[in-house]
CSV table of C-alpha atoms in Angstrom, one decimal:
chain,number,residue,atom,x,y,z
A,27,TYR,CA,-115.9,-11.6,15.3
A,28,ASP,CA,-116.0,-12.1,19.1
A,29,LEU,CA,-118.7,-14.6,20.0
A,30,GLN,CA,-118.9,-13.4,23.6
A,31,THR,CA,-119.0,-9.7,23.1
A,32,LYS,CA,-120.5,-9.9,19.5
A,33,SER,CA,-118.1,-7.3,18.4
A,34,LYS,CA,-116.3,-7.2,15.0
A,35,LEU,CA,-112.8,-6.1,14.2
A,36,PRO,CA,-112.5,-5.4,10.4
A,37,ARG,CA,-109.2,-5.9,8.5
A,38,GLU,CA,-109.3,-4.7,4.9
A,39,LEU,CA,-107.4,-6.9,2.5
A,40,ASP,CA,-108.1,-4.8,-0.6
A,41,ARG,CA,-104.8,-5.6,-2.3
A,42,PHE,CA,-106.1,-9.1,-3.1
A,43,SER,CA,-108.7,-9.8,-5.7
A,44,ASN,CA,-109.7,-13.0,-3.9
A,45,ILE,CA,-108.9,-14.9,-0.7
A,46,ARG,CA,-109.2,-18.6,-1.3
A,47,ASN,CA,-108.1,-20.0,2.1
A,48,PHE,CA,-106.5,-18.9,5.4
A,49,ASP,CA,-105.3,-20.2,8.7
A,50,PHE,CA,-104.1,-18.6,11.9
A,51,SER,CA,-101.1,-19.7,13.9
A,52,GLY,CA,-101.6,-21.2,17.3
A,53,ASN,CA,-101.0,-17.9,19.1
A,54,GLY,CA,-103.2,-16.0,16.7
A,55,ARG,CA,-100.6,-13.5,15.8
A,56,LEU,CA,-100.0,-14.6,12.2
A,57,ALA,CA,-102.3,-15.7,9.4
A,58,VAL,CA,-101.3,-17.4,6.2
A,59,LEU,CA,-103.4,-16.7,3.1
A,60,SER,CA,-103.9,-18.3,-0.2
A,61,ALA,CA,-104.8,-15.3,-2.3
A,62,ASP,CA,-105.0,-14.0,-5.8
A,63,PHE,CA,-102.8,-11.0,-6.6
A,64,GLU,CA,-102.1,-9.5,-10.0
A,65,GLY,CA,-103.5,-12.6,-11.7
A,66,GLN,CA,-101.5,-15.1,-9.7
A,67,ASN,CA,-102.4,-17.3,-6.7
A,68,ASP,CA,-99.7,-17.3,-4.1
A,69,LEU,CA,-99.2,-17.5,-0.3
A,70,PHE,CA,-99.0,-14.5,1.9
A,71,LEU,CA,-98.3,-14.0,5.6
A,72,ILE,CA,-100.1,-11.3,7.5
A,73,SER,CA,-99.8,-10.0,11.0
A,74,SER,CA,-103.1,-9.9,13.0
A,75,ARG,CA,-101.7,-7.0,15.1
A,76,ARG,CA,-99.9,-4.9,12.5
A,77,ASP,CA,-100.7,-3.9,8.9
A,78,ARG,CA,-97.8,-6.0,7.5
A,79,THR,CA,-97.9,-8.5,4.7
A,80,ARG,CA,-95.1,-10.8,3.5
A,81,ARG,CA,-95.3,-12.6,0.2
A,82,LEU,CA,-94.2,-16.2,0.6
A,83,THR,CA,-94.5,-17.5,-3.0
A,84,ASN,CA,-94.4,-15.7,-6.3
A,85,ASP,CA,-94.8,-17.8,-9.5
A,86,LEU,CA,-97.6,-19.0,-11.8
A,87,TYR,CA,-98.3,-22.2,-9.8
A,88,ASP,CA,-101.3,-22.3,-7.5
A,89,ASP,CA,-100.6,-22.6,-3.8
A,90,LEU,CA,-103.8,-23.5,-1.9
A,91,ASP,CA,-105.1,-24.6,1.5
A,92,PRO,CA,-102.3,-23.4,3.7
A,93,SER,CA,-102.4,-24.4,7.4
A,94,PHE,CA,-99.9,-24.1,10.3
A,95,ILE,CA,-98.4,-27.2,11.8
A,96,PRO,CA,-99.2,-27.0,15.5
A,97,ASN,CA,-96.4,-25.6,17.7
A,98,SER,CA,-94.2,-24.7,14.8
A,99,THR,CA,-93.5,-22.0,12.2
A,100,THR,CA,-94.0,-24.4,9.4
A,101,ILE,CA,-96.9,-24.3,6.9
A,102,VAL,CA,-98.3,-27.2,4.9
A,103,PHE,CA,-100.1,-26.4,1.7
A,104,SER,CA,-101.2,-27.9,-1.6
A,105,SER,CA,-99.6,-26.9,-4.9
A,106,ASN,CA,-99.3,-27.9,-8.5
A,107,ARG,CA,-95.6,-26.8,-8.6
A,108,PRO,CA,-93.4,-29.4,-10.3
A,109,ASN,CA,-90.5,-29.3,-7.8
A,110,ASP,CA,-89.3,-28.0,-4.5
A,111,SER,CA,-88.0,-24.7,-5.8
A,112,LEU,CA,-89.7,-21.4,-5.0
A,113,VAL,CA,-87.9,-19.8,-8.0
A,114,ASN,CA,-89.7,-21.1,-11.0
A,115,LYS,CA,-89.1,-19.3,-14.3
A,116,ALA,CA,-91.9,-20.9,-16.2
A,117,VAL,CA,-94.1,-18.3,-17.9
A,118,ASP,CA,-96.4,-20.6,-19.8
A,119,TYR,CA,-99.6,-21.7,-18.2
A,120,ALA,CA,-99.7,-24.7,-20.5
A,121,LYS,CA,-96.8,-26.0,-18.4
A,122,SER,CA,-98.8,-26.1,-15.3
A,123,THR,CA,-100.7,-29.3,-14.3
A,124,ASN,CA,-103.8,-30.4,-12.5
A,125,ARG,CA,-101.7,-32.6,-10.2
A,126,TYR,CA,-101.6,-31.1,-6.7
A,127,ASN,CA,-99.2,-32.4,-4.0
A,128,LEU,CA,-98.5,-31.3,-0.4
A,129,PHE,CA,-95.5,-29.1,0.5
A,130,LEU,CA,-93.9,-27.8,3.7
A,131,PHE,CA,-92.7,-24.2,4.0
A,132,ASN,CA,-90.7,-23.1,7.0
A,133,LEU,CA,-91.2,-19.4,7.8
A,134,ASP,CA,-87.8,-19.2,9.5
A,135,THR,CA,-85.8,-20.4,6.5
A,136,THR,CA,-83.7,-18.2,4.2
A,137,THR,CA,-83.6,-20.8,1.4
A,138,VAL,CA,-85.8,-20.7,-1.7
A,139,GLN,CA,-87.0,-24.2,-1.3
A,140,VAL,CA,-90.0,-26.0,0.1
A,141,THR,CA,-90.2,-29.7,1.1
A,142,LYS,CA,-92.4,-31.9,-1.1
A,143,LEU,CA,-94.4,-34.4,1.0
A,144,THR,CA,-96.6,-36.3,-1.4
A,145,ASN,CA,-95.8,-37.2,-5.0
A,146,THR,CA,-98.9,-38.6,-6.6
A,147,VAL,CA,-100.6,-38.2,-10.0
A,148,ALA,CA,-103.8,-37.1,-8.1
A,149,ARG,CA,-105.1,-34.0,-6.4
A,150,ASP,CA,-103.9,-33.9,-2.7
A,151,PHE,CA,-105.5,-30.9,-0.9
A,152,LYS,CA,-106.8,-29.4,2.3
A,153,PRO,CA,-104.0,-30.6,4.6
A,154,LYS,CA,-104.4,-30.5,8.4
A,155,ALA,CA,-101.5,-31.5,10.6
A,156,ILE,CA,-102.0,-33.2,14.0
A,157,ASP,CA,-98.3,-32.7,14.7
A,158,ALA,CA,-95.0,-32.3,12.9
A,159,ASP,CA,-95.0,-35.9,11.7
A,160,ASN,CA,-98.7,-36.6,10.7
A,161,VAL,CA,-100.7,-34.7,8.1
A,162,PHE,CA,-104.3,-35.5,7.1
A,163,TYR,CA,-105.6,-34.4,3.7
A,164,LEU,CA,-108.1,-35.1,1.0
A,165,SER,CA,-107.2,-36.9,-2.2
A,166,ASP,CA,-108.9,-38.2,-5.3
A,167,GLN,CA,-106.2,-40.7,-6.2
A,168,ARG,CA,-108.7,-43.5,-6.2
A,169,GLY,CA,-111.5,-41.6,-8.1
A,170,ILE,CA,-113.6,-40.6,-5.1
A,171,ILE,CA,-112.2,-38.0,-2.7
A,172,ASN,CA,-111.5,-39.6,0.7
A,173,LEU,CA,-109.4,-38.7,3.7
A,174,PHE,CA,-105.7,-39.8,3.8
A,175,LYS,CA,-102.9,-39.5,6.3
A,176,TYR,CA,-99.2,-38.9,5.5
A,177,ASN,CA,-96.6,-39.9,8.0
A,178,LYS,CA,-93.4,-37.9,7.5
A,179,PRO,CA,-90.8,-40.2,9.2
A,180,THR,CA,-91.8,-43.2,7.2
A,181,GLY,CA,-92.9,-41.3,4.0
A,182,ILE,CA,-96.0,-43.6,3.8
A,183,TYR,CA,-99.5,-42.4,3.1
A,184,SER,CA,-102.6,-44.4,4.0
A,185,GLN,CA,-106.3,-44.0,3.2
A,186,ILE,CA,-108.3,-43.3,6.3
A,187,THR,CA,-111.9,-43.3,5.0
A,188,ASN,CA,-113.6,-45.3,2.2
A,189,PHE,CA,-116.8,-43.5,1.4
A,190,ASN,CA,-118.6,-44.0,-1.9
A,191,THR,CA,-119.3,-40.3,-2.1
A,192,SER,CA,-116.6,-37.7,-2.2
A,193,ILE,CA,-115.8,-35.5,0.8
A,194,LYS,CA,-116.2,-31.8,-0.2
A,195,ASP,CA,-114.6,-30.4,3.0
A,196,TYR,CA,-113.8,-31.6,6.4
A,197,ASP,CA,-112.4,-30.7,9.8
A,198,LEU,CA,-110.9,-32.9,12.5
A,199,ASP,CA,-111.0,-32.2,16.3
A,200,PHE,CA,-108.2,-34.3,17.6
A,201,ALA,CA,-109.0,-33.7,21.2
A,202,THR,CA,-112.6,-35.1,21.0
A,203,ARG,CA,-111.7,-37.5,18.1
A,204,SER,CA,-114.5,-36.0,15.9
A,205,LEU,CA,-114.6,-35.8,12.1
A,206,ALA,CA,-117.0,-33.3,10.5
A,207,MET,CA,-117.5,-33.5,6.7
A,208,VAL,CA,-119.5,-31.9,3.9
A,209,MET,CA,-120.7,-34.5,1.5
A,210,THR,CA,-123.5,-34.9,-1.1
A,211,SER,CA,-126.5,-36.9,0.0
A,212,ARG,CA,-129.6,-37.2,-2.2
A,213,LEU,CA,-128.4,-34.4,-4.5
A,214,SER,CA,-127.8,-31.9,-1.8
A,215,GLU,CA,-124.8,-31.0,0.3
A,216,ASP,CA,-125.1,-31.9,4.0
A,217,ILE,CA,-122.9,-31.8,7.1
A,218,PHE,CA,-122.0,-35.1,8.7
A,219,LEU,CA,-120.4,-35.7,12.0
A,220,VAL,CA,-118.5,-38.9,13.1
A,221,ASN,CA,-117.8,-39.2,16.8
A,222,ASN,CA,-115.1,-41.3,18.3
A,223,PHE,CA,-113.4,-41.3,14.9
A,224,ASN,CA,-110.5,-43.7,14.6
A,225,TYR,CA,-107.9,-41.5,12.7
């Protein structure tokens, strides 16, 4: 949808039963999808200019919330996969877990491995990278979902917010230092904005 011309350009994605999340690359030429296909939730790469789709993952584990790291061909995503391998032979859903960690996937690689960033017993999800070294994400590792930051060179994660109500969704504008969040207030979901946010 073009806000200036108010015109729409449809793109049918009928091969998927459900699109859970998506993100566009910086140049807008590629989009990565977390989508359900044939009963599995996996990552797919689509071209915005051509009718081409590339499957990135193909196993029973859930791969959610993919987003591009700025100025790179690397994707960060949340998954309940137990290891760094993209070749997992497990066929029993009972072997899957509710623990979700963050992983990196380089689109230019020819290996069948991803890089595991976090290794917690919690649910780490909705990652957004400010650069190649710092990734923000939501986590419920302390009971209430708050915003965390992971620094790749040091391997250290730190809690950024300490709200007494869980964050349902968020977005960061690094240029204006703004944090937008969806949280529950008085039994209803509302949007909150924090200006001059110290991330």
